[in-house]
Short mmCIF file of C-alpha atoms in Angstrom, two decimals:
data_model
loop_
_atom_site.label_atom_id
_atom_site.label_comp_id
_atom_site.label_asym_id
_atom_site.label_seq_id
_atom_site.Cartn_x
_atom_site.Cartn_y
_atom_site.Cartn_z
CA MET T 364 -14.03 23.85 9.03
CA THR T 365 -11.94 25.42 11.72
CA SER T 366 -8.21 26.08 11.62
CA THR T 367 -5.62 25.22 14.29
CA THR T 368 -3.11 27.72 12.75
CA PRO T 369 -3.46 31.53 12.40
CA ALA T 370 -3.56 32.88 8.88
CA ASN T 371 -0.37 35.01 9.30
CA PRO T 372 2.31 33.22 7.35
CA GLY T 373 4.96 34.93 9.37
CA GLN T 374 4.71 32.16 11.90
CA TYR T 375 6.59 30.03 9.47
CA THR T 376 9.72 32.12 9.19
CA SER T 377 12.58 29.64 8.44
CA THR T 378 15.49 29.32 10.77
CA PRO T 379 18.69 27.34 10.27
CA THR T 380 17.54 24.79 12.82
CA THR T 381 14.24 23.78 11.22
CA ILE T 382 13.11 21.74 8.15
CA GLY T 383 10.61 23.35 6.00
CA GLY T 384 10.38 26.50 8.14
CA VAL T 385 8.35 24.56 10.79
CA VAL T 386 9.32 25.36 14.44
CA GLY T 387 10.00 22.15 16.41
CA ALA T 388 10.92 20.20 13.31
CA PRO T 389 14.03 18.05 13.05
CA SER T 390 17.11 20.03 12.24
CA ALA T 391 18.35 20.73 8.77
CA ALA T 392 21.56 18.89 9.79
CA ARG T 393 19.47 15.78 10.63
CA ALA T 394 17.82 16.06 7.23
CA ALA T 395 21.29 16.10 5.61
CA GLN T 396 22.35 13.17 7.55
CA LEU T 397 19.42 11.14 6.34
CA VAL T 398 20.04 12.17 2.68
CA ARG T 399 23.48 10.88 2.81
CA ARG T 400 22.00 7.38 3.11
CA ALA T 401 20.63 7.55 -0.48
CA SER T 402 22.66 5.70 -3.12
CA GLY T 403 24.15 7.53 -6.10
CA GLY T 404 23.56 11.07 -7.19
CA LYS T 405 27.12 12.26 -7.84
CA ASP T 406 26.58 12.92 -11.49
CA SER T 407 23.12 14.43 -11.48
CA ALA T 408 21.85 17.84 -10.40
CA PRO T 409 20.16 17.65 -6.92
CA VAL T 410 16.50 18.81 -6.36
CA GLU T 411 15.07 20.82 -3.66
CA MET T 412 11.84 19.49 -2.00
CA THR T 413 9.40 21.70 -0.12
CA ALA T 414 7.26 21.31 2.90
CA PRO T 415 3.50 21.20 1.94
CA PHE T 416 2.55 23.19 5.15
CA THR T 417 4.87 26.14 4.27
CA GLY T 418 6.15 25.89 0.73
CA LEU T 419 9.76 26.30 2.19
CA VAL T 420 12.54 23.87 1.41
CA ASN T 421 12.66 20.52 3.39
CA ALA T 422 15.76 19.09 1.90
CA THR T 423 18.17 19.12 -1.00
CA LEU T 424 18.11 15.60 -2.42
CA PRO T 425 20.88 13.93 -4.70
CA GLN T 426 19.43 12.47 -7.85
CA ALA T 427 20.61 9.14 -9.15
CA THR T 428 21.55 8.56 -12.85
CA ASP T 429 20.85 5.38 -14.72
CA ALA T 430 24.49 4.27 -13.92
CA ASP T 431 23.99 5.12 -10.27
CA ALA T 432 20.80 2.89 -10.15
CA ARG T 433 22.46 -0.01 -11.92
CA ARG T 434 25.53 0.17 -9.64
CA ALA T 435 23.10 -0.12 -6.61
CA PHE T 436 21.63 -3.30 -8.14
CA ALA T 437 25.12 -4.77 -8.65
CA ASN T 438 26.00 -4.12 -5.11
CA ALA T 439 22.62 -5.55 -3.91
CA ARG T 440 23.29 -8.72 -5.98
CA GLU T 441 26.68 -9.18 -4.30
CA ALA T 442 25.21 -8.64 -0.83
CA GLN T 443 22.21 -11.00 -1.54
CA ARG T 444 24.31 -14.19 -1.28
CA ALA T 445 25.34 -13.65 2.27
CA TRP T 446 21.91 -12.31 3.31
CA ALA T 447 20.12 -15.34 1.73
CA ALA T 448 22.55 -17.65 3.79
CA THR T 449 21.64 -15.88 6.98
CA PRO T 450 19.28 -18.11 9.07
CA ILE T 451 15.62 -17.06 8.84
CA ALA T 452 15.59 -16.69 12.56
CA ASP T 453 18.23 -14.05 12.39
CA ARG T 454 16.29 -12.27 9.68
CA GLN T 455 13.15 -12.30 11.74
CA ARG T 456 15.01 -11.00 14.80
CA VAL T 457 16.00 -7.82 12.73
CA LEU T 458 12.34 -7.15 12.21
CA ILE T 459 11.21 -7.75 15.81
CA ARG T 460 13.98 -5.23 16.95
CA LEU T 461 12.72 -2.88 14.27
CA HIS T 462 9.17 -3.14 15.51
CA ASP T 463 10.35 -1.98 18.95
CA LEU T 464 12.56 0.78 17.67
CA LEU T 465 9.67 2.12 15.59
CA LEU T 466 7.41 2.44 18.70
CA GLU T 467 10.11 3.78 20.85
CA ARG T 468 11.33 6.42 18.33
CA GLN T 469 7.93 7.33 16.68
CA ASP T 470 7.96 11.03 17.49
CA GLU T 471 10.97 11.58 15.18
CA VAL T 472 9.30 10.01 12.17
CA LEU T 473 5.88 11.56 13.06
CA ASP T 474 7.37 14.99 12.45
CA LEU T 475 9.17 13.77 9.16
CA VAL T 476 5.84 12.40 7.88
CA GLN T 477 3.96 15.45 8.69
CA LEU T 478 6.52 17.72 7.21
CA GLU T 479 6.98 15.90 3.93
CA ALA T 480 3.44 14.68 3.23
CA GLY T 481 1.38 17.40 4.95
CA LYS T 482 -0.49 14.96 7.07
CA ALA T 483 -2.21 15.58 10.33
CA ARG T 484 -0.37 13.86 13.12
CA MET T 485 -3.00 11.13 13.70
CA ASP T 486 -2.74 10.14 10.05
CA ALA T 487 1.00 9.98 10.45
CA PHE T 488 0.66 7.76 13.50
CA ASP T 489 -1.44 5.37 11.33
CA GLU T 490 1.80 4.95 9.25
CA VAL T 491 3.87 4.08 12.46
CA CYS T 492 1.08 1.50 13.57
CA SER T 493 0.97 -0.12 10.14
CA SER T 494 4.69 -0.42 9.82
CA ALA T 495 5.07 -1.87 13.37
CA LEU T 496 2.22 -4.39 12.70
CA VAL T 497 4.05 -5.54 9.45
CA ALA T 498 7.31 -5.90 11.28
CA ALA T 499 5.76 -7.88 14.04
CA TYR T 500 3.78 -10.19 11.72
CA TYR T 501 6.67 -11.18 9.43
CA GLY T 502 9.08 -11.14 12.35
CA LYS T 503 7.09 -13.92 13.96
CA HIS T 504 5.60 -15.93 11.13
CA SER T 505 7.94 -15.78 8.25
CA ALA T 506 9.79 -19.07 9.15
CA LYS T 507 6.56 -21.06 9.19
CA ILE T 508 5.30 -19.55 5.91
CA LEU T 509 8.79 -20.11 4.14
CA GLY T 510 9.51 -23.51 5.79
CA ALA T 511 9.80 -26.64 3.58
CA LYS T 512 6.39 -28.33 2.98
CA ARG T 513 5.75 -31.95 2.67
CA SER T 514 3.28 -33.10 -0.02
CA ALA T 515 1.64 -36.31 -1.00
CA GLY T 516 3.86 -38.06 -3.56
CA LEU T 517 2.76 -39.93 -6.60
CA ILE T 518 2.89 -43.33 -4.85
CA PRO T 519 2.44 -43.54 -1.13
CA VAL T 520 5.60 -44.46 0.87
CA LEU T 521 7.60 -44.88 -2.38
CA THR T 522 7.47 -41.35 -3.49
CA LYS T 523 8.48 -38.58 -1.20
CA ALA T 524 7.66 -35.03 -2.40
CA GLY T 525 8.07 -31.48 -0.96
CA GLU T 526 8.28 -27.89 -1.79
CA LEU T 527 11.07 -25.43 -0.92
CA ARG T 528 11.01 -21.54 -1.20
CA HIS T 529 14.01 -19.65 -2.56
CA PRO T 530 14.39 -15.81 -2.65
CA LYS T 531 14.03 -14.16 -6.00
CA GLY T 532 17.29 -12.29 -5.63
CA VAL T 533 17.22 -8.49 -5.89
CA VAL T 534 13.73 -6.95 -5.59
CA GLY T 535 13.16 -3.56 -7.08
CA ILE T 536 10.48 -1.45 -5.19
CA ILE T 537 8.99 1.80 -6.53
CA SER T 538 7.31 3.62 -3.73
CA PRO T 539 4.83 6.42 -3.77
CA TRP T 540 4.72 9.76 -1.85
CA ASN T 541 1.40 9.45 -0.02
CA TYR T 542 2.36 6.80 2.57
CA PRO T 543 6.10 6.89 2.65
CA LEU T 544 6.46 4.88 5.90
CA ALA T 545 3.72 2.28 5.81
CA LEU T 546 4.11 1.37 2.03
CA THR T 547 7.77 1.13 2.42
CA ALA T 548 7.38 -1.33 5.31
CA MET T 549 4.58 -3.35 3.69
CA ASP T 550 6.83 -4.00 0.58
CA VAL T 551 10.42 -3.91 1.90
CA PHE T 552 10.14 -5.90 5.03
CA PRO T 553 8.66 -9.15 3.60
CA ALA T 554 11.07 -8.91 0.73
CA LEU T 555 14.02 -8.74 3.12
CA VAL T 556 12.90 -11.41 5.48
CA ALA T 557 12.41 -13.83 2.50
CA GLY T 558 16.19 -13.48 1.80
CA ASN T 559 16.20 -10.88 -0.94
CA THR T 560 18.10 -7.72 -1.16
CA VAL T 561 16.22 -4.59 -2.02
CA VAL T 562 16.83 -1.55 -4.16
CA GLN T 563 13.98 0.99 -3.44
CA LYS T 564 13.13 4.09 -5.45
CA ALA T 565 11.60 6.34 -2.88
CA ASP T 566 9.60 9.29 -4.02
CA ASN T 567 11.58 12.49 -3.72
CA GLN T 568 8.70 14.29 -1.98
CA THR T 569 8.75 11.92 1.04
CA ALA T 570 12.27 10.54 0.82
CA LEU T 571 13.34 11.55 4.33
CA SER T 572 10.71 9.30 5.99
CA ALA T 573 11.92 6.26 3.89
CA LEU T 574 15.56 7.13 4.62
CA TRP T 575 14.77 7.31 8.30
CA LEU T 576 13.20 3.85 8.32
CA HIS T 577 16.21 2.59 6.43
CA GLU T 578 18.54 4.08 9.06
CA LEU T 579 16.38 2.37 11.87
CA ALA T 580 16.47 -0.97 10.13
CA GLU T 581 20.26 -0.91 10.06
CA GLU T 582 20.27 0.02 13.67
CA ALA T 583 18.16 -2.98 14.25
CA GLY T 584 20.78 -5.28 12.76
CA LEU T 585 20.14 -5.20 9.02
CA PRO T 586 23.63 -5.49 7.19
CA ALA T 587 24.64 -2.49 5.24
CA GLY T 588 23.90 -2.90 1.44
CA VAL T 589 21.06 -5.29 1.92
CA TRP T 590 18.60 -2.56 1.48
CA GLN T 591 19.52 0.56 -0.73
CA ILE T 592 17.43 3.58 -1.42
CA VAL T 593 18.05 5.45 -4.72
CA LEU T 594 16.42 8.89 -5.45
CA GLY T 595 15.65 10.16 -8.92
CA ARG T 596 13.04 10.73 -11.54
CA GLY T 597 11.36 7.75 -13.22
CA SER T 598 12.47 9.09 -16.61
CA LYS T 599 16.11 8.84 -15.45
CA ILE T 600 16.18 5.57 -13.49
CA GLY T 601 12.96 3.82 -14.32
CA ASP T 602 14.53 1.61 -16.99
CA ALA T 603 17.26 0.38 -14.48
CA MET T 604 14.59 -0.47 -11.94
CA VAL T 605 12.69 -2.58 -14.50
CA GLU T 606 15.79 -4.21 -16.24
CA GLU T 607 17.93 -4.99 -13.17
CA SER T 608 15.28 -6.32 -10.77
CA ASP T 609 14.40 -9.98 -10.31
CA TYR T 610 11.07 -8.96 -9.08
CA LEU T 611 9.37 -5.49 -9.41
CA CYS T 612 6.88 -4.08 -6.81
CA PHE T 613 5.21 -0.77 -7.78
CA THR T 614 2.59 1.39 -6.02
CA GLY T 615 1.04 4.24 -7.94
CA SER T 616 -1.17 5.30 -10.77
CA THR T 617 -2.90 2.85 -13.06
CA PRO T 618 -1.35 4.29 -16.34
CA VAL T 619 2.20 4.10 -14.99
CA GLY T 620 1.50 0.55 -13.60
CA LYS T 621 0.40 -0.66 -16.97
CA LYS T 622 3.32 0.74 -18.70
CA LEU T 623 5.73 -0.95 -16.19
CA ALA T 624 3.76 -4.30 -16.53
CA GLY T 625 4.45 -4.13 -20.28
CA GLN T 626 8.23 -3.49 -19.77
CA VAL T 627 8.62 -6.24 -17.12
CA SER T 628 6.59 -8.79 -19.19
CA THR T 629 9.47 -8.80 -21.88
CA ARG T 630 11.85 -10.04 -19.27
CA LEU T 631 9.53 -12.82 -17.89
CA THR T 632 10.15 -11.71 -14.40
CA GLY T 633 7.52 -11.34 -11.78
CA TYR T 634 5.76 -8.16 -10.54
CA SER T 635 3.02 -6.80 -8.28
CA LEU T 636 1.16 -3.61 -8.71
CA GLU T 637 -1.16 -1.61 -6.29
CA LEU T 638 -2.85 0.98 -8.45
CA GLY T 639 -5.78 3.44 -8.39
CA GLY T 640 -9.24 3.21 -6.89
CA LYS T 641 -12.69 4.74 -6.91
CA ASN T 642 -13.75 3.14 -3.61
CA PRO T 643 -17.40 2.90 -2.73
CA MET T 644 -19.23 2.79 0.66
CA VAL T 645 -22.72 1.28 0.80
CA VAL T 646 -24.92 2.14 3.72
CA LEU T 647 -27.72 -0.19 4.39
CA PRO T 648 -31.09 0.94 5.59
CA ASP T 649 -30.58 -0.60 8.97
CA ALA T 650 -27.19 1.19 9.48
CA ASN T 651 -26.68 3.30 12.63
CA VAL T 652 -26.53 6.65 10.94
CA ALA T 653 -24.40 8.42 13.50
CA LYS T 654 -21.75 5.74 13.39
CA ALA T 655 -21.74 5.48 9.63
CA ALA T 656 -21.38 9.25 9.32
CA THR T 657 -18.43 9.21 11.80
CA GLY T 658 -16.74 6.30 9.97
CA ALA T 659 -17.37 8.01 6.60
CA VAL T 660 -15.33 11.13 7.85
CA THR T 661 -12.26 8.82 8.55
CA ALA T 662 -12.84 6.84 5.40
CA CYS T 663 -12.95 9.96 3.18
CA PHE T 664 -10.62 12.50 4.70
CA SER T 665 -7.70 10.73 6.30
CA SER T 666 -4.51 12.04 4.84
CA ALA T 667 -6.68 14.58 3.17
CA GLY T 668 -8.17 11.82 0.85
CA GLN T 669 -4.63 11.05 -0.63
CA LEU T 670 -4.91 7.35 0.30
CA CYS T 671 -5.41 4.59 -2.28
CA VAL T 672 -8.16 2.93 -0.28
CA SER T 673 -10.01 5.97 0.78
CA VAL T 674 -13.84 6.31 -0.06
CA GLU T 675 -14.94 8.69 -2.80
CA ARG T 676 -18.44 7.39 -3.43
CA ILE T 677 -21.20 6.70 -0.76
CA TYR T 678 -24.37 5.08 -1.61
CA VAL T 679 -27.02 5.53 1.06
CA HIS T 680 -30.53 3.94 1.19
CA GLU T 681 -33.16 6.79 0.50
CA SER T 682 -34.85 5.98 3.83
CA ILE T 683 -31.89 7.47 5.63
CA ARG T 684 -30.15 9.49 3.02
CA GLU T 685 -31.19 12.93 4.31
CA GLU T 686 -30.41 12.06 7.85
CA PHE T 687 -27.07 10.57 6.89
CA ALA T 688 -26.19 13.57 4.80
CA ARG T 689 -26.85 16.11 7.64
CA ALA T 690 -24.87 14.02 10.21
CA PHE T 691 -22.03 13.66 7.66
CA VAL T 692 -21.86 17.33 6.74
CA ALA T 693 -22.04 18.38 10.33
CA LYS T 694 -19.10 16.03 11.25
CA THR T 695 -17.16 17.17 8.21
CA GLU T 696 -17.55 20.78 9.04
CA ALA T 697 -16.41 20.16 12.56
CA LEU T 698 -12.93 18.97 11.29
CA ARG T 699 -10.03 21.20 12.30
CA LEU T 700 -7.50 21.97 9.59
CA GLY T 701 -3.99 22.71 10.62
CA SER T 702 -0.30 22.34 10.19
CA THR T 703 1.18 22.01 13.73
CA LEU T 704 3.31 19.14 14.70
CA ASP T 705 0.90 17.85 17.29
CA TYR T 706 -2.50 16.19 17.54
CA GLY T 707 -4.39 19.61 17.38
CA ALA T 708 -5.61 19.13 13.68
CA ASP T 709 -7.95 16.54 12.35
CA MET T 710 -6.90 17.01 8.67
CA GLY T 711 -3.71 18.35 7.01
CA SER T 712 -3.06 19.52 3.67
CA LEU T 713 -2.55 18.18 0.11
CA THR T 714 1.04 17.23 -0.58
CA SER T 715 1.79 19.05 -3.73
CA ALA T 716 0.62 21.85 -5.96
CA ASP T 717 -0.33 19.32 -8.61
CA GLN T 718 -2.59 17.63 -6.12
CA LEU T 719 -4.27 20.93 -5.24
CA GLU T 720 -4.82 21.68 -8.83
CA SER T 721 -6.30 18.27 -9.58
CA VAL T 722 -8.75 18.34 -6.76
CA SER T 723 -9.78 21.98 -7.51
CA ALA T 724 -10.34 21.06 -11.19
CA HIS T 725 -12.61 18.17 -10.26
CA VAL T 726 -14.66 20.28 -7.89
CA GLU T 727 -15.03 23.19 -10.33
CA ASP T 728 -15.98 20.75 -13.05
CA ALA T 729 -18.76 19.48 -10.87
CA ARG T 730 -19.90 22.82 -9.83
CA ALA T 731 -20.07 24.04 -13.39
CA LYS T 732 -22.28 21.07 -14.27
CA GLY T 733 -24.85 21.81 -11.49
CA VAL T 734 -23.54 19.51 -8.77
CA THR T 735 -24.52 20.66 -5.24
CA VAL T 736 -21.71 21.34 -2.86
CA LEU T 737 -23.05 20.40 0.61
CA THR T 738 -19.92 21.66 2.31
CA GLY T 739 -16.33 22.58 1.49
CA GLY T 740 -15.32 23.16 -2.13
CA ARG T 741 -12.69 25.64 -1.83
CA ALA T 742 -8.84 26.05 -1.12
CA ARG T 743 -7.72 27.33 2.15
CA PRO T 744 -4.50 29.44 1.64
CA ASP T 745 -5.19 31.18 4.98
CA VAL T 746 -4.12 27.86 6.71
CA GLY T 747 -1.37 26.94 4.32
CA PRO T 748 -0.49 26.92 0.56
CA LEU T 749 -1.91 23.47 -0.16
CA PHE T 750 -4.92 23.16 2.05
CA TYR T 751 -8.27 22.25 0.60
CA GLU T 752 -11.45 21.89 2.59
CA PRO T 753 -13.02 18.51 2.92
CA THR T 754 -15.81 18.49 0.41
CA VAL T 755 -19.09 16.72 0.24
CA LEU T 756 -21.18 16.69 -3.00
CA THR T 757 -24.53 15.48 -4.18
CA GLY T 758 -26.28 15.35 -7.46
CA VAL T 759 -23.16 14.04 -9.32
CA THR T 760 -24.08 12.74 -12.81
CA GLU T 761 -22.26 10.59 -15.30
CA ASP T 762 -21.01 13.63 -17.28
CA VAL T 763 -19.04 14.96 -14.23
CA ARG T 764 -15.39 14.06 -14.34
CA LEU T 765 -15.24 12.95 -10.66
CA PHE T 766 -18.18 10.47 -11.38
CA ALA T 767 -15.60 7.87 -12.59
CA GLU T 768 -12.20 9.43 -12.29
CA GLU T 769 -10.24 8.97 -9.16
CA THR T 770 -9.87 12.34 -7.36
CA PHE T 771 -7.29 11.32 -4.59
CA GLY T 772 -8.18 14.26 -2.44
CA PRO T 773 -10.78 15.22 0.21
CA VAL T 774 -13.83 14.98 -2.00
CA VAL T 775 -16.68 12.50 -1.77
CA ALA T 776 -20.02 12.33 -3.55
CA ILE T 777 -23.32 10.94 -1.95
CA TYR T 778 -25.77 8.97 -4.01
CA GLY T 779 -29.15 7.51 -3.04
CA TYR T 780 -30.58 4.01 -3.82
CA THR T 781 -33.78 2.15 -3.13
CA ASP T 782 -32.85 -1.32 -4.30
CA LEU T 783 -29.77 -3.09 -2.90
CA ASP T 784 -29.00 -4.97 -6.00
CA ASP T 785 -29.00 -1.59 -7.80
CA ALA T 786 -26.55 -0.22 -5.26
CA VAL T 787 -24.19 -3.20 -5.53
CA ASP T 788 -24.23 -2.94 -9.40
CA ARG T 789 -23.54 0.81 -9.13
CA ALA T 790 -20.66 0.24 -6.67
CA ASN T 791 -19.20 -2.35 -9.08
CA ASP T 792 -19.71 -0.21 -12.06
CA THR T 793 -16.01 0.97 -12.34
CA SER T 794 -12.84 -0.04 -13.90
CA PHE T 795 -11.23 -0.08 -10.47
CA GLY T 796 -11.55 -2.61 -7.56
CA LEU T 797 -9.30 -1.73 -4.67
CA ASN T 798 -11.31 -1.19 -1.47
CA ALA T 799 -14.96 -0.93 -0.41
CA SER T 800 -16.98 -0.36 2.79
CA VAL T 801 -20.40 -1.61 3.91
CA TRP T 802 -22.37 -0.41 6.92
CA SER T 803 -25.10 -2.31 8.76
CA ARG T 804 -26.27 -3.19 12.11
CA ASP T 805 -26.31 -6.85 11.01
CA GLY T 806 -22.76 -8.13 10.65
CA ALA T 807 -23.87 -11.21 8.70
CA ALA T 808 -25.96 -9.04 6.25
CA GLY T 809 -23.02 -6.71 5.93
CA TRP T 810 -20.62 -9.63 5.21
CA ALA T 811 -23.06 -10.93 2.49
CA VAL T 812 -23.07 -7.68 0.70
CA ALA T 813 -19.27 -7.30 1.12
CA ALA T 814 -18.86 -10.67 -0.76
CA ARG T 815 -20.70 -9.24 -3.64
CA LEU T 816 -18.52 -6.20 -4.12
CA LYS T 817 -15.69 -6.55 -6.64
CA ALA T 818 -12.81 -5.20 -4.52
CA GLY T 819 -9.75 -6.72 -3.15
CA THR T 820 -10.56 -5.58 0.32
CA VAL T 821 -13.99 -4.88 1.72
CA ASN T 822 -14.65 -3.45 5.29
CA VAL T 823 -17.83 -3.93 7.24
CA ASN T 824 -18.63 -1.06 9.67
CA GLU T 825 -15.25 0.55 8.90
CA GLY T 826 -13.79 2.38 6.08
CA TYR T 827 -10.39 0.93 5.35
CA ALA T 828 -8.41 0.35 8.56
CA ALA T 829 -9.79 -3.07 9.53
CA THR T 830 -8.40 -4.80 6.42
CA PHE T 831 -5.40 -2.43 6.14
CA GLY T 832 -4.32 -3.28 9.71
CA SER T 833 -5.13 -7.03 9.47
CA VAL T 834 -1.66 -8.00 8.20
CA ALA T 835 -2.43 -11.62 8.15
CA VAL T 836 -4.85 -11.09 5.29
CA PRO T 837 -3.90 -10.08 1.87
CA MET T 838 -4.40 -6.59 0.43
CA GLY T 839 -4.44 -5.57 -3.15
CA GLY T 840 -6.77 -4.66 -6.11
CA MET T 841 -9.05 -6.33 -8.64
CA LYS T 842 -9.53 -5.09 -12.18
CA GLU T 843 -7.40 -2.09 -12.94
CA SER T 844 -6.52 -1.54 -9.33
CA GLY T 845 -3.58 -3.85 -9.40
CA VAL T 846 -2.10 -7.32 -9.74
CA GLY T 847 -0.82 -9.36 -6.79
CA ARG T 848 -1.14 -8.79 -3.09
CA ARG T 849 0.80 -7.46 -0.17
CA ASN T 850 0.39 -8.66 3.42
CA GLY T 851 -0.32 -12.13 4.69
CA PRO T 852 1.48 -15.21 3.48
CA GLU T 853 0.85 -14.14 -0.15
CA GLY T 854 2.67 -10.96 0.40
CA LEU T 855 5.71 -12.84 1.54
CA LEU T 856 5.74 -15.83 -0.86
CA LYS T 857 5.49 -13.51 -3.87
CA TYR T 858 9.01 -12.61 -3.23
CA THR T 859 10.14 -16.27 -3.57
CA GLU T 860 10.55 -18.87 -6.20
CA SER T 861 8.90 -22.26 -5.41
CA GLN T 862 10.84 -25.40 -5.98
CA SER T 863 9.29 -29.00 -6.03
CA ILE T 864 11.50 -31.98 -5.20
CA ALA T 865 10.46 -35.62 -5.29
CA VAL T 866 12.43 -38.67 -4.29
CA GLN T 867 11.36 -41.95 -5.87
CA ARG T 868 12.23 -45.33 -4.16
CA GLY T 869 11.75 -48.92 -5.21
CA LEU T 870 9.25 -48.85 -8.00
CA LYS T 871 10.03 -47.41 -11.42
CA LEU T 872 7.55 -45.18 -12.98
CA ARG T 873 7.72 -47.09 -16.27
CA PRO T 874 7.06 -50.81 -16.91
CA MET T 875 9.60 -53.10 -15.33
CA ARG T 876 11.63 -55.35 -17.77
CA GLY T 877 9.34 -58.04 -19.02
CA LEU T 878 6.03 -56.46 -18.08
CA PRO T 879 3.88 -55.66 -21.09
CA PRO T 880 3.05 -52.00 -21.33
CA LYS T 881 -0.68 -52.89 -21.63
CA LEU T 882 -0.58 -54.82 -18.27
CA TRP T 883 1.23 -51.87 -16.76
CA THR T 884 -1.23 -49.26 -17.83
CA LYS T 885 -4.15 -51.41 -16.50
CA SER T 886 -2.52 -51.80 -13.09
CA MET T 887 -1.72 -48.04 -12.98
CA THR T 888 -5.18 -47.31 -13.84
CA ALA T 889 -6.60 -49.35 -11.01
CA SER T 890 -4.10 -47.78 -8.58
CA MET T 891 -5.18 -44.34 -9.46
CA ARG T 892 -8.80 -45.26 -8.78
CA VAL T 893 -7.81 -46.39 -5.26
CA LEU T 894 -5.51 -43.35 -4.75
CA ARG T 895 -8.42 -41.03 -5.43
CA ARG T 896 -10.22 -42.43 -2.42
CA LEU T 897 -7.25 -42.19 0.08
CA PRO T 898 -7.31 -39.15 2.52
CA GLY T 899 -5.15 -36.40 1.73
CA ARG T 900 -5.00 -37.14 -1.97
#
């Protein structure tokens, strides 16, 4: 792995006009301006968040108390009535304007995402693309998805039936640190266009990126108070997020997701969860090895592996295993590590010291148990405090922690197979089921294998971006990887309550006066036999 930044940490000397000590970053005054958009925080001590690239302070953030968070929900509930009454066409226009602003002003947020999350700039750009795609999709299609639907009534002509969609009310959204722009957009935008107001708990580490998007949304025409962002620890404001929301959306770890689901269930309100993954990639014997190796690099090491849908297990047919491993290792070793605010680096750093410790512990456990490290396997403090080399392992056995545990970092293990059924079984042998990848020259064969994998999204000849970027199809996890879906019509309708209305004319649905019940039931039985044969029934 090469580095795009010199080892001398002196290049990161902080000045009053930089964030996180990185030259060329947005000014500290701009950061403070964004922070002022967060709700609450008057009665709780602020926290300082640092830049992964340098370890220097990015911003000082106010922290909301339980009372602050509940006040935000009360304000959101007040604002929701007017927002729900706003014509859907007007709500859509906000998203279309926001789409255009995102693309026009992307350089601002690319810097912020890099500084807060430690990403390479290309990985930060992925977030801009995803956010813009979500804004465009729901900006164009929401009216049709949410529109009143006619349905077949009980008795043709005499029974008119239909379905309406109403907003849930106030949606609580708890967002993670790893994709602060994209995951905010994917959850917040459909909730808003459905007529809900939103209270979002953004993660402190990447709060500036979410606050920037919030500012842009109001510039695009979103009324003040319709979307509020609160900052604070889950231990302080988590109860308010659960107890005050009419629907809760959470992205994060499986243990926390299970805890929240238990809390929400007592209120009988809805929720959706996107949780952990241990995502497999299956390389079929006919795959183009060079293309599969190139795709694996992106699938495994984008955002330094801190992506819920990134690949951590690769199953390669034994006939091409050695060739694939050589190509994959060579392409991995060619990756450039760096922390500059440009496109000079292929991979950035981990986001926090906890992440670095977790990744290091997984690799050291594997090394101690005899696993072969084909490349990587060490931290790179010469590049920056939280950098870790992209790492490829082989010979991983079941007693190794990373065999089954999610690493959530730039670490992947290669396994061989000879029988496809065995490869599919091993790929499915996990409590997770978020994303998977299949590689084959034969698209139909790849699709057939994909259909056998127990994952909410499966990509053929791609790692994750094909499904991630196809906003019209749902995205989410099976098994312990989550409940519910984002994107597509399902990602919008989950934020609504369905209401069925039927109008009955002419004929009563009970025997008319003087008609014996037995004769009535016989006639209705005959009618149902006829109705079953009618088209559309």
